[in-house]
Short mmCIF file of C-alpha atoms in Angstrom, two decimals:
data_model
loop_
_atom_site.label_atom_id
_atom_site.label_comp_id
_atom_site.label_asym_id
_atom_site.label_seq_id
_atom_site.Cartn_x
_atom_site.Cartn_y
_atom_site.Cartn_z
CA MET R 1 -12.91 -9.67 -18.05
CA ASP R 2 -13.43 -13.40 -18.38
CA GLN R 3 -12.52 -16.49 -16.33
CA ILE R 4 -9.04 -16.72 -17.91
CA ASP R 5 -8.31 -13.09 -16.97
CA LEU R 6 -9.39 -13.71 -13.38
CA ASP R 7 -7.27 -16.86 -13.22
CA LEU R 8 -4.25 -14.91 -14.52
CA LEU R 9 -4.89 -12.15 -11.98
CA ALA R 10 -5.13 -14.67 -9.13
CA THR R 11 -1.78 -16.15 -10.15
CA LEU R 12 -0.19 -12.69 -10.38
CA GLU R 13 -1.59 -11.80 -6.94
CA ALA R 14 0.17 -14.84 -5.51
CA ASP R 15 3.46 -14.26 -7.37
CA ALA R 16 3.91 -11.13 -9.47
CA ARG R 17 7.52 -12.07 -10.25
CA LEU R 18 6.50 -14.78 -12.71
CA SER R 19 7.63 -14.26 -16.28
CA PHE R 20 5.01 -14.23 -19.02
CA ALA R 21 6.36 -17.62 -20.14
CA GLU R 22 5.87 -19.08 -16.63
CA LEU R 23 2.44 -17.50 -16.33
CA ALA R 24 1.41 -18.91 -19.70
CA GLU R 25 2.71 -22.38 -18.81
CA ARG R 26 0.75 -22.46 -15.55
CA HIS R 27 -2.45 -21.72 -17.44
CA GLY R 28 -1.83 -23.90 -20.51
CA LEU R 29 -1.62 -20.91 -22.82
CA SER R 30 1.05 -19.44 -25.05
CA LYS R 31 3.13 -16.47 -24.01
CA THR R 32 1.82 -13.85 -26.48
CA PRO R 33 -1.90 -14.13 -25.62
CA VAL R 34 -1.05 -14.03 -21.90
CA TRP R 35 1.11 -10.93 -22.44
CA LYS R 36 -1.72 -9.26 -24.39
CA ARG R 37 -4.29 -10.10 -21.69
CA VAL R 38 -2.09 -8.81 -18.87
CA LYS R 39 -1.22 -5.62 -20.79
CA ALA R 40 -4.92 -5.03 -21.50
CA MET R 41 -5.76 -5.46 -17.81
CA GLU R 42 -2.95 -3.03 -16.89
CA GLU R 43 -4.25 -0.46 -19.39
CA ALA R 44 -7.82 -0.91 -18.11
CA GLY R 45 -6.63 -0.27 -14.55
CA ALA R 46 -7.39 -3.74 -13.19
CA VAL R 47 -3.67 -4.11 -12.43
CA ARG R 48 -2.43 -0.96 -10.72
CA GLY R 49 1.15 -2.08 -10.25
CA TYR R 50 3.46 -4.70 -8.83
CA ALA R 51 4.95 -4.56 -5.35
CA ALA R 52 6.82 -6.65 -2.81
CA GLN R 53 4.85 -7.78 0.25
CA LEU R 54 6.86 -6.64 3.26
CA ASP R 55 6.58 -8.07 6.76
CA VAL R 56 5.44 -5.49 9.32
CA ALA R 57 7.15 -7.17 12.29
CA ALA R 58 10.42 -7.79 10.44
CA LEU R 59 10.60 -4.06 9.72
CA GLY R 60 10.30 -3.23 13.42
CA PHE R 61 6.63 -2.29 13.69
CA GLY R 62 5.31 -3.88 16.87
CA ILE R 63 1.93 -2.15 16.88
CA GLU R 64 -0.79 -1.85 14.30
CA ALA R 65 -3.79 0.28 15.18
CA PHE R 66 -6.89 1.77 13.63
CA VAL R 67 -7.78 5.38 14.36
CA GLN R 68 -11.26 6.72 13.72
CA VAL R 69 -11.04 10.46 13.07
CA THR R 70 -13.84 13.02 13.27
CA LEU R 71 -13.17 16.31 11.47
CA ALA R 72 -14.55 19.81 11.42
CA SER R 73 -16.77 20.16 8.37
CA ASP R 74 -14.42 22.26 6.24
CA ALA R 75 -11.11 20.44 6.71
CA ALA R 76 -11.30 17.31 4.56
CA GLU R 77 -8.99 18.40 1.72
CA ARG R 78 -6.29 19.73 4.06
CA PHE R 79 -6.55 16.64 6.28
CA GLU R 80 -6.27 14.26 3.31
CA ALA R 81 -3.20 16.10 1.97
CA VAL R 82 -1.40 15.70 5.32
CA VAL R 83 -2.44 12.04 5.60
CA MET R 84 -1.15 11.27 2.09
CA ALA R 85 2.31 12.52 3.05
CA HIS R 86 2.54 10.78 6.45
CA PRO R 87 4.76 7.66 6.44
CA ALA R 88 3.25 5.99 9.54
CA ILE R 89 -0.26 6.01 8.07
CA ARG R 90 -0.57 2.85 6.03
CA ARG R 91 -4.13 3.31 4.81
CA CYS R 92 -6.85 5.91 5.07
CA HIS R 93 -10.53 5.42 4.29
CA ALA R 94 -13.27 8.03 4.21
CA THR R 95 -16.15 6.45 6.14
CA THR R 96 -19.80 6.78 7.04
CA GLY R 97 -21.06 6.62 10.61
CA ALA R 98 -19.74 8.32 13.72
CA GLY R 99 -16.32 9.23 12.27
CA ASP R 100 -15.18 10.69 8.99
CA TYR R 101 -12.00 8.68 8.37
CA LEU R 102 -10.42 5.42 9.46
CA LEU R 103 -6.62 5.36 9.56
CA HIS R 104 -4.50 2.22 9.70
CA ILE R 105 -1.25 3.14 11.44
CA LEU R 106 2.01 1.36 12.14
CA CYS R 107 4.18 2.11 15.17
CA ARG R 108 7.37 0.67 16.62
CA ASP R 109 5.96 0.67 20.18
CA ILE R 110 3.41 2.26 22.54
CA ALA R 111 5.56 5.36 23.06
CA MET R 112 5.72 5.97 19.30
CA MET R 113 1.96 5.42 19.02
CA ASP R 114 1.34 7.91 21.83
CA ARG R 115 3.51 10.55 20.10
CA LEU R 116 1.86 9.88 16.75
CA LEU R 117 -1.66 10.16 18.17
CA ARG R 118 -1.16 13.15 20.47
CA HIS R 119 1.44 15.20 18.63
CA GLU R 120 0.71 14.45 14.99
CA ILE R 121 -2.73 13.00 14.22
CA ALA R 122 -4.55 15.11 16.86
CA ARG R 123 -2.92 18.22 15.37
CA MET R 124 -3.76 17.50 11.75
CA PRO R 125 -6.05 20.03 10.05
CA GLY R 126 -9.61 19.92 11.34
CA VAL R 127 -9.24 16.97 13.72
CA MET R 128 -11.85 17.28 16.44
CA ARG R 129 -11.81 13.76 17.90
CA THR R 130 -9.99 10.44 17.55
CA GLU R 131 -10.68 6.95 18.82
CA THR R 132 -7.97 4.31 18.61
CA ILE R 133 -8.28 0.54 18.48
CA VAL R 134 -5.06 -1.48 18.79
CA SER R 135 -4.81 -4.74 16.87
CA THR R 136 -3.71 -7.64 19.08
CA ARG R 137 -3.03 -9.94 16.12
CA THR R 138 -3.74 -10.17 12.43
CA VAL R 139 -6.20 -12.90 11.53
CA LYS R 140 -6.32 -12.28 7.76
CA ASP R 141 -3.86 -10.08 5.94
CA ARG R 142 -4.09 -11.03 2.29
CA HIS R 143 -6.97 -11.89 0.08
CA SER R 144 -7.44 -12.48 -3.61
CA LEU R 145 -9.42 -9.76 -5.34
CA ALA R 146 -9.60 -12.05 -8.37
CA ALA R 147 -11.27 -14.74 -6.24
CA ALA R 148 -13.64 -12.15 -4.77
CA ALA R 149 -14.56 -10.95 -8.27
CA ARG R 150 -15.10 -14.54 -9.32
CA SER R 151 -17.43 -15.12 -6.35
CA LEU R 152 -19.48 -12.08 -7.38
CA GLY R 153 -19.97 -13.56 -10.84
CA LYS R 154 -17.68 -10.98 -12.47
CA ALA R 155 -16.55 -13.50 -15.07
#
């Protein structure tokens, strides 16, 4: 991946609805080489897909929280399967340290969060302990992976 690829990726991160002609024009290239570069990055897995960025608050989620989960030693696969299917869990990371997983959850309100924590997450396979941290506001929500790769000297 070279500097041109990272520049194309940064542009696609900002606006994935651009046509190949518009993308090429923004970078002073012709359409076919841009198409070939983007297709190659898709095939290599650098581009996993294209999605709309939805607004959490506009969709009625008033609370975002992070839940650290500690599991019994033999429950990881069952826990992960349940997490993958749960619509209120936005992200899940396996972690090091005191807990085993960190969940990013979305809830309409405190009552929904309470039900989710006590009646669903606490009852997932192997859950021994949870600790919840509620986000009071989002400071940074989006970042450019292309810019991060560039800063690491990837290109």
